């Protein structure tokens, strides 16, 4: 083990961390460009085949960047997309980024270190970094923005050079070390463990922008909010935010087991889509309207009205229903399409009822800071359900790929075991272990 890693694991002082040499190579979950065609003739694009764990070269640090020793990370669906090389290989993102020149050239490599979540310890800072010091405990926002673009200063997500770290960039968080811009960092909530903190920024920040931010649906007290995939990473945070903000969450799940887990998050109105006969992506217009009427009746009976907001990241399988179900003048807010990007819906229900569709993507740093504050206050809880070591990252990603997970699936990187990283025990005891880990008791099996 190299001296810097030893110092990090020993909880060494900033002075000791600064004196330890940065290793030339580090262990990371990564993809290789020569594997891009490996699924060309197979129906099951099993990400366990494409995700490799091994050493990669340590990149040079740019003046505005920070080197973080990653204690824990987590799986997001963008890692699954990368590892499936769909809808196109993410190496194309690296080539385009590298073509912008300067330090961006480092990202265009025959390998890509993936992962868009992370919590860890700052071990080096670039010469232009002002607000972070060696030894700081941080979480990483996945939005990598260009602070020299005018649009970035209105909303970081509106800049044309905004990229998703570890998906559209290299050197992501599923690794022992990561290189990020200083504008991606926020202080780690002191009462959370490394793996809990690493399950927060991408999904919770995304849900915050979608529901709470003025850039999204700007939810208000009393709003009925329909949440598709309510026990997924995004959905579990959405349900908490609706409840915390005085709204009425309506969660849709795919099994009785997930329904019970959803109730632990405080969702009183839970609908099992299988019992309703809600079909998938192949539904035609008549089936969509019939299913929408059934679900609409249930929501009106239990919540007292039609949804003001529909939270949809599922995509093709649900989007037509979302447009149909949201009330007159209501909002469908969407951030992804895990079941397919090509959506079909009846536009009459949109235009004649003055409904709106809002596209949302990740969160800017201010939105993520506001979201992290809610965790600091104990108003939101991590949606972590289970944790894997980095060596088993393929199994963790497979769980998400096959939708056999709930909440967030964590990955221990440098942290040798779960439960480490808490520096405010009093706050943790005040909030309580059960409240901090509402999904950790899950008994859902790992996909084979």
Tab-separated table of C-alpha atoms in Angstrom, residues 83-236:
chain	number	residue	atom	x	y	z
A	83	UNK	CA	-20.955	-0.206	-18.977
A	84	UNK	CA	-23.535	-1.303	-21.566
A	85	UNK	CA	-22.027	1.154	-24.080
A	86	UNK	CA	-25.544	2.487	-24.641
A	87	UNK	CA	-27.157	4.514	-26.056
A	88	UNK	CA	-23.654	5.187	-27.359
A	89	UNK	CA	-20.210	4.477	-25.887
A	90	UNK	CA	-19.252	7.162	-23.374
A	91	UNK	CA	-15.776	7.218	-24.920
A	92	UNK	CA	-17.363	9.545	-27.496
A	93	UNK	CA	-17.996	12.000	-24.649
A	94	UNK	CA	-14.342	11.775	-23.638
A	95	UNK	CA	-13.177	12.457	-27.178
A	96	UNK	CA	-15.367	15.554	-27.466
A	97	UNK	CA	-14.225	16.803	-24.067
A	98	UNK	CA	-10.579	16.171	-24.904
A	99	UNK	CA	-10.946	18.098	-28.146
A	100	UNK	CA	-11.674	21.294	-26.187
A	101	UNK	CA	-7.951	21.385	-25.337
A	102	UNK	CA	-5.856	22.250	-22.309
A	103	UNK	CA	-6.204	19.976	-19.289
A	104	UNK	CA	-9.329	18.460	-20.864
A	105	UNK	CA	-7.036	16.423	-23.137
A	106	UNK	CA	-6.247	14.160	-20.159
A	107	UNK	CA	-9.804	12.794	-20.269
A	108	UNK	CA	-9.474	11.258	-23.731
A	109	UNK	CA	-7.968	7.902	-22.782
A	110	UNK	CA	-8.457	4.283	-23.916
A	111	UNK	CA	-10.015	3.696	-20.483
A	112	UNK	CA	-12.714	5.505	-18.510
A	113	UNK	CA	-12.955	5.562	-14.726
A	114	UNK	CA	-16.705	5.701	-14.073
A	115	UNK	CA	-18.874	6.783	-11.145
A	116	UNK	CA	-20.804	9.981	-10.387
A	117	UNK	CA	-21.000	9.903	-6.581
A	118	UNK	CA	-18.283	10.129	-3.972
A	119	UNK	CA	-17.337	11.035	-0.421
A	120	UNK	CA	-13.775	11.280	0.790
A	121	UNK	CA	-10.769	13.260	1.966
A	122	UNK	CA	-9.043	16.080	0.102
A	123	UNK	CA	-5.375	15.112	-0.326
A	124	UNK	CA	-4.163	17.718	-2.858
A	125	UNK	CA	-5.417	21.072	-4.132
A	126	UNK	CA	-4.487	22.893	-7.338
A	127	UNK	CA	-2.684	26.220	-7.148
A	128	UNK	CA	-5.892	28.099	-8.031
A	129	UNK	CA	-8.060	26.487	-5.340
A	130	UNK	CA	-9.021	28.840	-2.502
A	131	UNK	CA	-11.816	27.339	-0.408
A	132	UNK	CA	-10.607	23.777	0.195
A	133	UNK	CA	-7.697	22.432	2.199
A	134	UNK	CA	-5.903	19.113	2.492
A	135	UNK	CA	-7.703	16.999	5.087
A	136	UNK	CA	-11.213	18.347	4.407
A	137	UNK	CA	-14.010	15.771	4.378
A	138	UNK	CA	-16.134	16.327	1.281
A	139	UNK	CA	-18.879	15.014	-0.966
A	140	UNK	CA	-18.701	15.502	-4.717
A	141	UNK	CA	-21.430	17.094	-6.817
A	142	UNK	CA	-21.637	15.298	-10.180
A	143	UNK	CA	-22.115	18.496	-12.204
A	144	UNK	CA	-18.783	19.476	-13.749
A	145	UNK	CA	-19.278	23.027	-15.064
A	146	UNK	CA	-17.158	25.638	-16.834
A	147	UNK	CA	-16.996	28.710	-14.595
A	148	UNK	CA	-15.750	30.809	-17.532
A	149	UNK	CA	-19.028	30.378	-19.437
A	150	UNK	CA	-21.500	33.270	-18.942
A	151	UNK	CA	-24.511	30.923	-18.713
A	152	UNK	CA	-22.916	29.087	-15.787
A	153	UNK	CA	-23.277	32.191	-13.615
A	154	UNK	CA	-27.038	32.224	-14.146
A	155	UNK	CA	-27.485	28.489	-13.595
A	156	UNK	CA	-24.593	26.033	-13.648
A	157	UNK	CA	-26.691	23.503	-15.541
A	158	UNK	CA	-27.277	25.843	-18.476
A	159	UNK	CA	-23.683	26.109	-19.659
A	160	UNK	CA	-22.982	24.253	-22.901
A	161	UNK	CA	-19.789	22.809	-21.372
A	162	UNK	CA	-21.598	21.295	-18.364
A	163	UNK	CA	-20.804	17.582	-18.049
A	164	UNK	CA	-21.691	14.695	-15.761
A	165	UNK	CA	-18.550	13.710	-13.871
A	166	UNK	CA	-17.660	10.044	-14.300
A	167	UNK	CA	-20.058	9.688	-17.227
A	168	UNK	CA	-19.183	12.464	-19.670
A	169	UNK	CA	-15.755	12.913	-18.063
A	170	UNK	CA	-13.001	10.551	-16.972
A	171	UNK	CA	-11.575	9.957	-13.462
A	172	UNK	CA	-14.927	9.252	-11.795
A	173	UNK	CA	-15.784	8.272	-8.246
A	174	UNK	CA	-15.746	4.448	-8.310
A	175	UNK	CA	-12.059	4.418	-7.456
A	176	UNK	CA	-9.525	4.953	-4.702
A	177	UNK	CA	-8.842	8.494	-5.972
A	178	UNK	CA	-10.657	11.003	-8.144
A	179	UNK	CA	-9.844	14.359	-9.710
A	180	UNK	CA	-12.660	16.926	-9.559
A	181	UNK	CA	-13.046	20.661	-9.974
A	182	UNK	CA	-13.162	22.716	-6.790
A	183	UNK	CA	-16.625	23.862	-7.887
A	184	UNK	CA	-17.898	20.301	-7.388
A	185	UNK	CA	-17.178	20.034	-3.672
A	186	UNK	CA	-19.389	20.428	-0.624
A	187	UNK	CA	-18.679	19.638	3.045
A	188	UNK	CA	-19.604	16.095	4.013
A	189	UNK	CA	-22.432	15.916	6.600
A	190	UNK	CA	-20.505	15.125	9.765
A	191	UNK	CA	-23.048	12.668	11.191
A	192	UNK	CA	-23.101	10.432	8.122
A	193	UNK	CA	-20.807	7.512	7.382
A	194	UNK	CA	-18.727	7.548	4.212
A	195	UNK	CA	-21.104	5.221	2.389
A	196	UNK	CA	-24.210	7.118	3.509
A	197	UNK	CA	-22.759	10.441	2.376
A	198	UNK	CA	-21.680	8.931	-0.943
A	199	UNK	CA	-25.279	7.918	-1.712
A	200	UNK	CA	-26.612	11.467	-1.648
A	201	UNK	CA	-25.366	14.054	-4.106
A	202	UNK	CA	-26.457	12.832	-7.540
A	203	UNK	CA	-29.897	11.427	-6.758
A	204	UNK	CA	-30.921	13.708	-3.890
A	205	UNK	CA	-29.593	16.792	-5.656
A	206	UNK	CA	-31.410	15.821	-8.845
A	207	UNK	CA	-34.668	15.266	-6.960
A	208	UNK	CA	-34.249	18.619	-5.196
A	209	UNK	CA	-33.900	20.500	-8.479
A	210	UNK	CA	-36.849	18.638	-9.989
A	211	UNK	CA	-39.243	19.235	-7.118
A	212	UNK	CA	-38.124	22.128	-4.927
A	213	UNK	CA	-36.018	24.458	-7.053
A	214	UNK	CA	-37.476	27.311	-9.080
A	215	UNK	CA	-35.747	25.632	-12.031
A	216	UNK	CA	-38.049	22.641	-11.535
A	217	UNK	CA	-41.614	22.198	-10.312
A	218	UNK	CA	-41.329	24.602	-7.333
A	219	UNK	CA	-43.500	22.317	-5.210
A	220	UNK	CA	-45.641	23.961	-2.542
A	221	UNK	CA	-47.401	22.707	0.582
A	222	UNK	CA	-50.388	20.513	-0.143
A	223	UNK	CA	-49.286	19.533	-3.658
A	224	UNK	CA	-50.120	15.956	-4.628
A	225	UNK	CA	-47.004	14.476	-6.223
A	226	UNK	CA	-47.036	11.192	-8.114
A	227	UNK	CA	-43.617	9.517	-7.941
A	228	UNK	CA	-42.854	6.702	-10.361
A	229	UNK	CA	-40.236	4.178	-9.220
A	230	UNK	CA	-40.620	5.473	-5.688
A	231	UNK	CA	-38.145	3.054	-4.083
A	232	UNK	CA	-35.392	3.728	-6.613
A	233	UNK	CA	-32.538	6.086	-5.799
A	234	UNK	CA	-34.285	9.158	-7.195
A	235	UNK	CA	-37.733	8.101	-6.079
A	236	UNK	CA	-36.762	7.463	-2.456
